[in-house]
Coordinates of C-alpha atoms in Angstrom, one line a residue:
X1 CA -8.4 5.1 20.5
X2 CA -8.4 1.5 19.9
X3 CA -11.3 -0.1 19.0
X4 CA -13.1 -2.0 16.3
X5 CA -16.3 -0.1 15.2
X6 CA -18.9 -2.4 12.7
X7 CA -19.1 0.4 9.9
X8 CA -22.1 -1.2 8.9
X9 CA -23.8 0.0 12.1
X10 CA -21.4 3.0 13.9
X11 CA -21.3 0.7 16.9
X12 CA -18.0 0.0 19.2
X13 CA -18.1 -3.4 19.6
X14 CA -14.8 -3.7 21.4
X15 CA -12.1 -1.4 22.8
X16 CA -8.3 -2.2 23.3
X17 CA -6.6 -0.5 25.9
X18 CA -3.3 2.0 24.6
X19 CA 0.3 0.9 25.5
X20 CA 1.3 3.1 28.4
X21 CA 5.0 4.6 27.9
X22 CA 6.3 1.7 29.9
X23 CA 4.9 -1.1 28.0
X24 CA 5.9 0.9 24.4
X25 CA 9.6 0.9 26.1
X26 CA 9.3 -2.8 27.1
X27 CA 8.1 -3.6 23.5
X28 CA 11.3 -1.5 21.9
X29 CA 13.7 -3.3 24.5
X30 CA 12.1 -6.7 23.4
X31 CA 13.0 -6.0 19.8
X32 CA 16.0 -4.3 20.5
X33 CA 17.4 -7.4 21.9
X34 CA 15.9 -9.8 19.3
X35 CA 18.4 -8.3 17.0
X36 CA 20.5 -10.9 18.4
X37 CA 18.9 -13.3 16.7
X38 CA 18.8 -11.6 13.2
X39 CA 22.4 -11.3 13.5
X40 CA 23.3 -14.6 14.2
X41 CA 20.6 -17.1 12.7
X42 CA 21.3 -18.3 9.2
X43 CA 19.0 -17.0 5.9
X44 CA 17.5 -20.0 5.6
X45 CA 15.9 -20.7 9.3
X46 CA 14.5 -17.1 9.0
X47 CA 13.1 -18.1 5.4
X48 CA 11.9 -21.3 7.3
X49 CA 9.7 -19.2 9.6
X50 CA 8.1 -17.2 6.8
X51 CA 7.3 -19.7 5.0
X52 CA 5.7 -21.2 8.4
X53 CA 4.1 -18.0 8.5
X54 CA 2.2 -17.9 5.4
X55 CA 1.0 -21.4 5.6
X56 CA -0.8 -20.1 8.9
X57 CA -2.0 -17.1 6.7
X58 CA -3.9 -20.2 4.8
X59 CA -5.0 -22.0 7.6
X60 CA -6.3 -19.2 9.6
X61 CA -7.6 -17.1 6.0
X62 CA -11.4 -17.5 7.4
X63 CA -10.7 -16.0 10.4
X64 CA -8.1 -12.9 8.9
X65 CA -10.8 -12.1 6.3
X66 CA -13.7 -12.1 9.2
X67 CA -11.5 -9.8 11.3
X68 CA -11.0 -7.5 8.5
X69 CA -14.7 -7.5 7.4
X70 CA -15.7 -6.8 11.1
X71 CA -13.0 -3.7 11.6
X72 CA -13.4 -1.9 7.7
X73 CA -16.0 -3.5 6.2
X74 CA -14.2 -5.1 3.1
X75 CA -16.2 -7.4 1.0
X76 CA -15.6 -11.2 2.4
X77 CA -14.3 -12.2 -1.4
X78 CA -11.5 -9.4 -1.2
X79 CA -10.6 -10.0 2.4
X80 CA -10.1 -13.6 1.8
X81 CA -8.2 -12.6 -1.4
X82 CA -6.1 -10.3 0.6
X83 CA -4.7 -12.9 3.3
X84 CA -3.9 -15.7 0.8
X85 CA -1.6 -12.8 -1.2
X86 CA -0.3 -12.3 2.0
X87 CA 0.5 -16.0 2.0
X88 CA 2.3 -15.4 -1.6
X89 CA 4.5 -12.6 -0.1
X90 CA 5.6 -14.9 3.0
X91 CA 6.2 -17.9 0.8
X92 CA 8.1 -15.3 -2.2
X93 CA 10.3 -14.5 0.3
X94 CA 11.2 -17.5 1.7
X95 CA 12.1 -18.8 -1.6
X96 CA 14.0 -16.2 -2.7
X97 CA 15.7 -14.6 0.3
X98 CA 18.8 -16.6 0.1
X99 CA 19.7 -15.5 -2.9
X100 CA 18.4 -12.1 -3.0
X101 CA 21.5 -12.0 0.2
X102 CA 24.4 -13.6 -1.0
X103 CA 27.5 -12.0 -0.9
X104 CA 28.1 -10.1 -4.3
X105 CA 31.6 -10.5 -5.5
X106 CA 33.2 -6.7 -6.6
X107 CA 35.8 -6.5 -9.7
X108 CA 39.0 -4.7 -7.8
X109 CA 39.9 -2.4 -10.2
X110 CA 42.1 -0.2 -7.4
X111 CA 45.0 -2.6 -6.0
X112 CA 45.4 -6.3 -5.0
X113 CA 43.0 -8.3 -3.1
X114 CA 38.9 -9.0 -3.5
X115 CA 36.4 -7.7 -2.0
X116 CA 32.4 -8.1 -1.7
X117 CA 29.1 -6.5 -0.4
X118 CA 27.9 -8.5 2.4
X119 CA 24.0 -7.9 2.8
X120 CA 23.1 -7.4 6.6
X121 CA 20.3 -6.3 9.2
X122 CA 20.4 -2.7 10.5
X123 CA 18.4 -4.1 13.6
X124 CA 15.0 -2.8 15.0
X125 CA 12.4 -1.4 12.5
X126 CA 9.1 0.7 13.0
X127 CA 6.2 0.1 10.5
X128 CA 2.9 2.3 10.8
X129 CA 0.1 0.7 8.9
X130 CA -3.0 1.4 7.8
X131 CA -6.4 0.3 8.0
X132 CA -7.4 -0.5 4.4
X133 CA -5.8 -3.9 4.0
X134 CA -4.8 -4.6 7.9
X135 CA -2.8 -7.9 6.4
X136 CA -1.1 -6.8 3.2
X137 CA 0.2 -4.0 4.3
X138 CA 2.0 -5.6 7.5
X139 CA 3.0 -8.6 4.8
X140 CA 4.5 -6.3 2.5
X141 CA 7.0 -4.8 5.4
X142 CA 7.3 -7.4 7.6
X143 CA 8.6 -10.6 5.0
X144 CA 11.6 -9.2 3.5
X145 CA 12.6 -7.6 6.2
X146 CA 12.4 -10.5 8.9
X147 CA 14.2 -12.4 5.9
X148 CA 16.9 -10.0 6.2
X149 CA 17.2 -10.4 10.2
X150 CA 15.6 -7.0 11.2
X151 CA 13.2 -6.8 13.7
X152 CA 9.8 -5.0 13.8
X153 CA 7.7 -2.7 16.3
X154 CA 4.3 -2.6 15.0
X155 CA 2.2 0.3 15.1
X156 CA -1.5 -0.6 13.4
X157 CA -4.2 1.4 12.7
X158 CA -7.0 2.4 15.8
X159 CA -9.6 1.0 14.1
X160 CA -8.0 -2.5 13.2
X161 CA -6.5 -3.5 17.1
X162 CA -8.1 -7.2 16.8
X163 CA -6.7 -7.9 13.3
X164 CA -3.2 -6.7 14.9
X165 CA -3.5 -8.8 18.1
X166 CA -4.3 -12.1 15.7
X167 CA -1.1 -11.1 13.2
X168 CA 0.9 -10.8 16.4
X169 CA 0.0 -14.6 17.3
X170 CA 0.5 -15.8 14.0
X171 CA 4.2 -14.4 14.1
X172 CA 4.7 -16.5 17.5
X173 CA 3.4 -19.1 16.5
X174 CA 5.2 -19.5 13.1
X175 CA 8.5 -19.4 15.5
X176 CA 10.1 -16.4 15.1
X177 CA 11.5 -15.9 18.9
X178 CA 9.8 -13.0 21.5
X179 CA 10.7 -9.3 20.1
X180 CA 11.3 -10.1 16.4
X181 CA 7.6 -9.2 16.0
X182 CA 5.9 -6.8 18.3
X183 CA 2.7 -5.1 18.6
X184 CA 2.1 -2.1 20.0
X185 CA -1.3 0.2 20.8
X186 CA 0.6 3.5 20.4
X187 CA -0.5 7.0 20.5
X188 CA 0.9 9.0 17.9
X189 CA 3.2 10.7 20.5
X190 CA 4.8 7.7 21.5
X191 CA 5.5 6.9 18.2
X192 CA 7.1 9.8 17.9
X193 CA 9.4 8.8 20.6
X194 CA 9.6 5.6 19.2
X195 CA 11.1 7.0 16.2
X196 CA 14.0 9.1 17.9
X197 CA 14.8 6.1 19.9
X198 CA 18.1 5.5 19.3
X199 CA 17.6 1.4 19.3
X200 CA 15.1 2.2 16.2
X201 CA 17.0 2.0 12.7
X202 CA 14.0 3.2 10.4
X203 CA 10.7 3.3 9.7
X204 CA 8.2 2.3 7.2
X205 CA 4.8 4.3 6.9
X206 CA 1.5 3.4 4.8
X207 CA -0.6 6.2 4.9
X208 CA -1.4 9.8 4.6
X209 CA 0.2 12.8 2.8
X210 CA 0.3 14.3 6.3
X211 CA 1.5 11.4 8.8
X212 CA 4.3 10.5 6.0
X213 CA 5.0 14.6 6.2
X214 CA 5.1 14.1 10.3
X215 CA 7.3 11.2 10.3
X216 CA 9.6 12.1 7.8
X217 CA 10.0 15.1 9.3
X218 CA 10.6 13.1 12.5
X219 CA 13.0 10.6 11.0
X220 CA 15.3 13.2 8.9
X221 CA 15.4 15.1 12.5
X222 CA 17.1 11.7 13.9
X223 CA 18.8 10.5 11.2
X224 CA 16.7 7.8 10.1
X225 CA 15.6 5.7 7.4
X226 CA 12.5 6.0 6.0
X227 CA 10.1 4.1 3.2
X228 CA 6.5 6.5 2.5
X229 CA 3.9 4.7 0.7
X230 CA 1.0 7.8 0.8
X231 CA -2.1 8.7 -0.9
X232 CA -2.3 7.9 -5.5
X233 CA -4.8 9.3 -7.5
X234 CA -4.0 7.1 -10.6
X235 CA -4.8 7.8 -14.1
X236 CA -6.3 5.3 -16.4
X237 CA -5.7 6.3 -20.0
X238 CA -7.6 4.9 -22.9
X239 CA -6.3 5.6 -26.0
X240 CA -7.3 2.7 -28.6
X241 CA -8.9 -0.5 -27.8
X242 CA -10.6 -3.3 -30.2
X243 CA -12.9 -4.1 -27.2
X244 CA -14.3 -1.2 -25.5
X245 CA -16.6 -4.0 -23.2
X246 CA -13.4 -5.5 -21.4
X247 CA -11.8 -2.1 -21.4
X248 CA -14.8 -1.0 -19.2
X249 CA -14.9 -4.3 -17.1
X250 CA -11.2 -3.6 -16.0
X251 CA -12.0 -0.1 -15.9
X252 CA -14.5 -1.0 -13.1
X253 CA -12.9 -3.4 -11.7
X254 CA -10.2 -1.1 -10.7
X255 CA -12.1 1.8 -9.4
X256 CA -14.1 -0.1 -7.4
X257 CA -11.3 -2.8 -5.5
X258 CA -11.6 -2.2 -2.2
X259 CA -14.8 -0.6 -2.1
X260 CA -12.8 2.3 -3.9
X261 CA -10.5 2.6 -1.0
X262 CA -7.3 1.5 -2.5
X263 CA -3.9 4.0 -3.1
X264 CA -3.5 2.2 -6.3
X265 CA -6.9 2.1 -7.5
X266 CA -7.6 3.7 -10.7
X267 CA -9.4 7.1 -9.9
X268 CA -9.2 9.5 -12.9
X269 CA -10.5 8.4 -16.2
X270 CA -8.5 9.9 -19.4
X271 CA -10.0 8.9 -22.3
X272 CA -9.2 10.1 -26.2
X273 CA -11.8 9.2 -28.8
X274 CA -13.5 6.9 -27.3
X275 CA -14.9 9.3 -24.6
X276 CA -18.6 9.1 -24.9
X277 CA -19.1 5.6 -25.3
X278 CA -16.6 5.0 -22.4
X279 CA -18.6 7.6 -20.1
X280 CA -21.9 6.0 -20.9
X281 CA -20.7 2.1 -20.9
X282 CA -18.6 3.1 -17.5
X283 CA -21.2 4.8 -16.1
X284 CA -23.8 1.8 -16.1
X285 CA -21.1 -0.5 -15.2
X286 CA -20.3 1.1 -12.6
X287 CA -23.4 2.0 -10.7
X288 CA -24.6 -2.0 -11.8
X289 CA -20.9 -3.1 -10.0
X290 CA -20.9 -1.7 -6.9
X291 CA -20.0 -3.5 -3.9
X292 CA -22.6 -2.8 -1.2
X293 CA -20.2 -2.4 1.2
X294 CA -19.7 0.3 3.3
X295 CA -16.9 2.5 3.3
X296 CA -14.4 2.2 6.6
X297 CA -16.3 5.1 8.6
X298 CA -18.8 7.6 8.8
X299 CA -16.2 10.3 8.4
X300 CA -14.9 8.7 5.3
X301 CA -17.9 8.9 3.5
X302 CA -18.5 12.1 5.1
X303 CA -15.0 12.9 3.4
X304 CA -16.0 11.6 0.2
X305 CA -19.4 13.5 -0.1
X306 CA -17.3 17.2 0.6
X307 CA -15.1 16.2 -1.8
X308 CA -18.0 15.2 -4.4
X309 CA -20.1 17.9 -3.4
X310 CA -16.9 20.5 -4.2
X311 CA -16.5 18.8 -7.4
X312 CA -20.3 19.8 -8.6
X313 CA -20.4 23.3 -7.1
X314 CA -17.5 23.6 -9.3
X315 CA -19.4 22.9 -12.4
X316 CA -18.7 18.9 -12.7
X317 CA -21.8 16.4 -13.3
X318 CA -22.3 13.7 -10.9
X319 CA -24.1 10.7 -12.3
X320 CA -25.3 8.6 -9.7
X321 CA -28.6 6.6 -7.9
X322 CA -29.3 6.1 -4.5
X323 CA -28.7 8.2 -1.2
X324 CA -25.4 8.2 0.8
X325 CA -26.0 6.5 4.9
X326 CA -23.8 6.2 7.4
X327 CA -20.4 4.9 6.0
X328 CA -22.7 3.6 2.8
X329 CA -21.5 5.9 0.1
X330 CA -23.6 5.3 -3.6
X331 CA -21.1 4.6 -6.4
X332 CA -20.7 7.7 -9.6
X333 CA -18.9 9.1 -12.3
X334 CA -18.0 12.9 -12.3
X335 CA -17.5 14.5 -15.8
X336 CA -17.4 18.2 -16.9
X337 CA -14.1 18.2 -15.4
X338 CA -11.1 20.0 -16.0
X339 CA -7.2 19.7 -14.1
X340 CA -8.2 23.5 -12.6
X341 CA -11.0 21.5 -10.5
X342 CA -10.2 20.8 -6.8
X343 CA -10.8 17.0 -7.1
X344 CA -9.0 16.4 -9.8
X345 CA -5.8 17.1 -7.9
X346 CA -7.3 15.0 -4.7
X347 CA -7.6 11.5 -4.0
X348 CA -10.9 10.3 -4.0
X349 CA -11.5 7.6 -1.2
X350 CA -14.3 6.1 -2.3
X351 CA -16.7 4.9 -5.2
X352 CA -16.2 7.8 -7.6
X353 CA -14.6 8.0 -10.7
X354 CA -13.4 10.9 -12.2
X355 CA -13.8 10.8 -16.3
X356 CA -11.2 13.5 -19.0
X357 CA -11.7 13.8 -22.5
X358 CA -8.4 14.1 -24.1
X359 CA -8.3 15.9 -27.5
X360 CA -4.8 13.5 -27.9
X361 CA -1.7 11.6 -27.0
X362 CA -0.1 14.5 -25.5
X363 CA -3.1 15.9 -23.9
X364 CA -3.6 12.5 -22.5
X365 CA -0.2 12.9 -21.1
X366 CA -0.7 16.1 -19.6
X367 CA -3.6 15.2 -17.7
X368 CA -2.5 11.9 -16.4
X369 CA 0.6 14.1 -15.2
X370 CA -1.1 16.7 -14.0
X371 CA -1.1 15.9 -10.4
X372 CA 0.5 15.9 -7.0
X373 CA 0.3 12.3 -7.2
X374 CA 2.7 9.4 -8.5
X375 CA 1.8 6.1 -7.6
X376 CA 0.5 3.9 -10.3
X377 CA -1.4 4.4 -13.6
X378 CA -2.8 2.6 -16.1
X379 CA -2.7 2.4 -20.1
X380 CA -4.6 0.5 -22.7
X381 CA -3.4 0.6 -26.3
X382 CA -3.6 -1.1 -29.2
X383 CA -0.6 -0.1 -30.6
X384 CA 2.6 -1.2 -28.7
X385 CA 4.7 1.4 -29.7
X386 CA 2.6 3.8 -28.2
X387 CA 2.2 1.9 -24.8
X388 CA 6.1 1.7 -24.6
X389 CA 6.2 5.7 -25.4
X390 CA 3.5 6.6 -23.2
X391 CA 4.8 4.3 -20.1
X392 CA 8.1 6.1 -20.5
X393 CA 6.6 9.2 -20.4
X394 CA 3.9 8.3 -17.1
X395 CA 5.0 10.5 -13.9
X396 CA 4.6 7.4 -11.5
X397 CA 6.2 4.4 -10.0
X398 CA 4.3 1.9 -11.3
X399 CA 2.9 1.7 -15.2
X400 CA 0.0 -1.8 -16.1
X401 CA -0.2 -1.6 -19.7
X402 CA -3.7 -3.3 -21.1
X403 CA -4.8 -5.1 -17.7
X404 CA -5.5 -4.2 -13.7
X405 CA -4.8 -6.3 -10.5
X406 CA -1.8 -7.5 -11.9
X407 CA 0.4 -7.0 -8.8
X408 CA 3.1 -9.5 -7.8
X409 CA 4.9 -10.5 -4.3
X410 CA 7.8 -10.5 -6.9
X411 CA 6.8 -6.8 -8.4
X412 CA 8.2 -3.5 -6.8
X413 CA 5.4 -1.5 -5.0
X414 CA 6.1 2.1 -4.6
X415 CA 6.1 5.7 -6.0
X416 CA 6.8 8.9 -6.7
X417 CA 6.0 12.6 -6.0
X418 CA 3.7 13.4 -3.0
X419 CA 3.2 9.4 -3.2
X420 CA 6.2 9.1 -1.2
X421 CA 9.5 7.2 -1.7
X422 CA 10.8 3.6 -1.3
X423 CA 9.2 0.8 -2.8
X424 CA 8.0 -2.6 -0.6
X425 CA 8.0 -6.2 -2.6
X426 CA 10.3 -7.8 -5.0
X427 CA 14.1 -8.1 -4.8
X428 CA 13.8 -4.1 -4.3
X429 CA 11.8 -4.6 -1.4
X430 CA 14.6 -6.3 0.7
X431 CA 17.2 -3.3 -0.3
X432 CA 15.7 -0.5 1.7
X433 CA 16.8 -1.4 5.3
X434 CA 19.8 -3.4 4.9
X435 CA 23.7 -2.8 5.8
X436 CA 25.5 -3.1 2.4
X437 CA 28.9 -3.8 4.0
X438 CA 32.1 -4.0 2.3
X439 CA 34.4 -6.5 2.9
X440 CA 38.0 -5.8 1.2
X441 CA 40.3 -8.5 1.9
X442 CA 44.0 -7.2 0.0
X443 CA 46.1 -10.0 1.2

């Protein structure tokens, strides 16, 4: 189940044995009693060891980026560029915990006395992680919430076991004691077990539509806590731009991050008068831009090319060059689309954009809102009235007006609909598994 598999070539290059039951209690019991130390160790030693913890994020970034190349294929730029924001988040946190947890005063408004919310840990945490950024994703959970004094069980990917084992030593070896950070190779019934455990507090999942439906469904059963973060399909909606050449370059930039495979990557195109030009700039862009890389797997791209090839039966256009092999998927634009086809209401894991004419503002609107979907989006304006009315009027958690990759350690990640629930990062990112006690003192 465990194993890293060059998707360059198909081939198993290693395997990791899976946890038996007994060694998935033993990790449990390990962070069940590490909540000892969350409870009792002051803000600012935990901020101490995260900010340990992303200076080894810098000195071991070569290695991190290798390890994710090896297990998903990411380009070596983006992998290295996806450790050192790791280090960001680790070093955000430690700067700001302390104040993000102090005490907040209350006004007494119902009888003598004071009182304030204390900000506490709810003790051990499950996160389920993905395999498309193997560092981020565990950075995003694991730093506020090791700020706060929870602990974590860590359930990564299959095909990302040797990226885990290295995170795992990174945590011990920035200090933080035996159980605050543990590692598990987990079947997905175990961590079903795991999640009715009665030690475990919540759980944080990164993923699908359908393992945030079986966890959820999991958690609510057992009366747990839970943060989603699934699948986006993210409109990018061009309305008026004085430079249709950068318009394109961020355009590009933002379908293709991650070799496409990215929740928050831009994936459907809406465009209003500038449609033609766009689709025959983007286009060429697009095909001239693309990565090389593979895509994660074989059954990704296999994925990918139903999805495409639905698309075109369907009456859409594909414009593309070259021939899909192995995970190696050729990057493309599909037009002719309406919201009635089939992909426009999927996510598209890969290098292919989707590209709407809108006849207007509104019928921008409706498209970009016309989906299961509510992650991110993406609006470019000239007029800023218009960008403040249409980002008020985006169904998603996150809104970029006139620029891409501009996310923050200090900028809530999260969103809406079928996109899940919860957000990660920012001061928000340290309020979604945390006791908010109140302490009332009346004389």
């Amino acid at each position: 189940m465990y194993a890293v598999t060059d998707p360059t070539t198909g081939e198993v290059a290693e395997t990791y044995p899976t946890a038996t039951d007994a060694e998935i209690s033993d990790a449990v019991a390990a962070a069940h009693a590490a909540t000892s130390w969350g409870r009792t160790s002051s803000v600012a030693e935990r901020s101490a060891l995260l900010r340990r913890l992303g200076d080894l994020h810098t000195e071991h970034q070569a290695e991190l980026a290798a390890s994710i190349v090896r297990e998903m294929g990411k380009p070596l730029a983006e992998a290295e560029g996806e450790v050192g924001f790791c280090a960001d988040i680790y070093h955000y946190y430690a700067d700001h915990a302390e104040a993000f947890l102090a005490d907040e005063p209350l006004d007494v408004t119902s009888g003598p006395g004071s009182a304030v919310v204390r900000r506490g840990p709810v003790g051990v945490l499950l996160g389920i992680m993905p395999w498309n950024f193997p560092a981020y994703q565990v950075a995003r959970f694991a730093a506020p919430n090791l700020a706060l004094g929870n602990t974590i069980v860590l359930k990564h990917a299959p095909q990302c076991p040797a990226t885990a084992a290295l995170l795992e030593k990174l945590f011990a070896e920035a200090g933080f004691p035996a159980g605050a950070y543990v590692n598990v190779y987990a079947t997905n019934e175990q961590i079903a077990e795991v999640i009715a455990d009665p030690r475990v507090q919540g759980v944080s999942l990164t993923g699908s539509e359908r393992a945030g439906a079986a966890v959820a469904e999991i958690a609510g059963r057992n009366l747990k806590r839970v943060v989603l973060e699934l699948g986006g399909s993210d409109p990018f909606i061009v309305l008026s731009t004085d430079d249709l050449d950068a318009v394109i370059e961020a355009a590009v930039a933002a379908r293709l991050d991650n070799t496409g495979q990215a929740c928050n990557a831009a994936k459907r195109f809406v465009v209003e008068d500038l449609y033609d030009a766009f689709v025959e700039k983007f286009t060429a862009r697009l095909l001239a831009g693309e990565t090389g890389a593979p895509l994660s797997s074989v059954a990704a791209a296999e994925n990918l090319a139903r999805q495409v090839d639905e698309a075109v039966a369907q009456g859409a256009t594909l414009h593309s060059e070259g021939e899909r092999r192995g995970a190696y998927f050729p990057a493309g634009v599909l037009t002719g689309l309406t919201t009635e086809h089939t992909a426009a209401r999927q996510e598209l894991f890969g290098p292919v954009a989707m590209v709407f004419p809108a006849a207007d503002e509104d019928d921008a609107l409706r498209i970009a809102n016309d989906t299961p979907y509510g992650l991110g989006s993406y609006v470019f304006t000239t007029d800023p009235a218009q960008a403040e009315r249409v980002a008020d009027r985006i169904e998603a958690g996150m809104v970029f007006v006139n620029g891409v990759g501009a996310e923050g350690a200090e900028l809530p990640f999260g969103g809406i609909k079928r996109s899940g629930f919860g957000r990660e990062l920012g001061r928000p990112g340290i309020e979604e598994f945390v006791n908010k006690k109140l302490i009332r003192t009346v004389a």
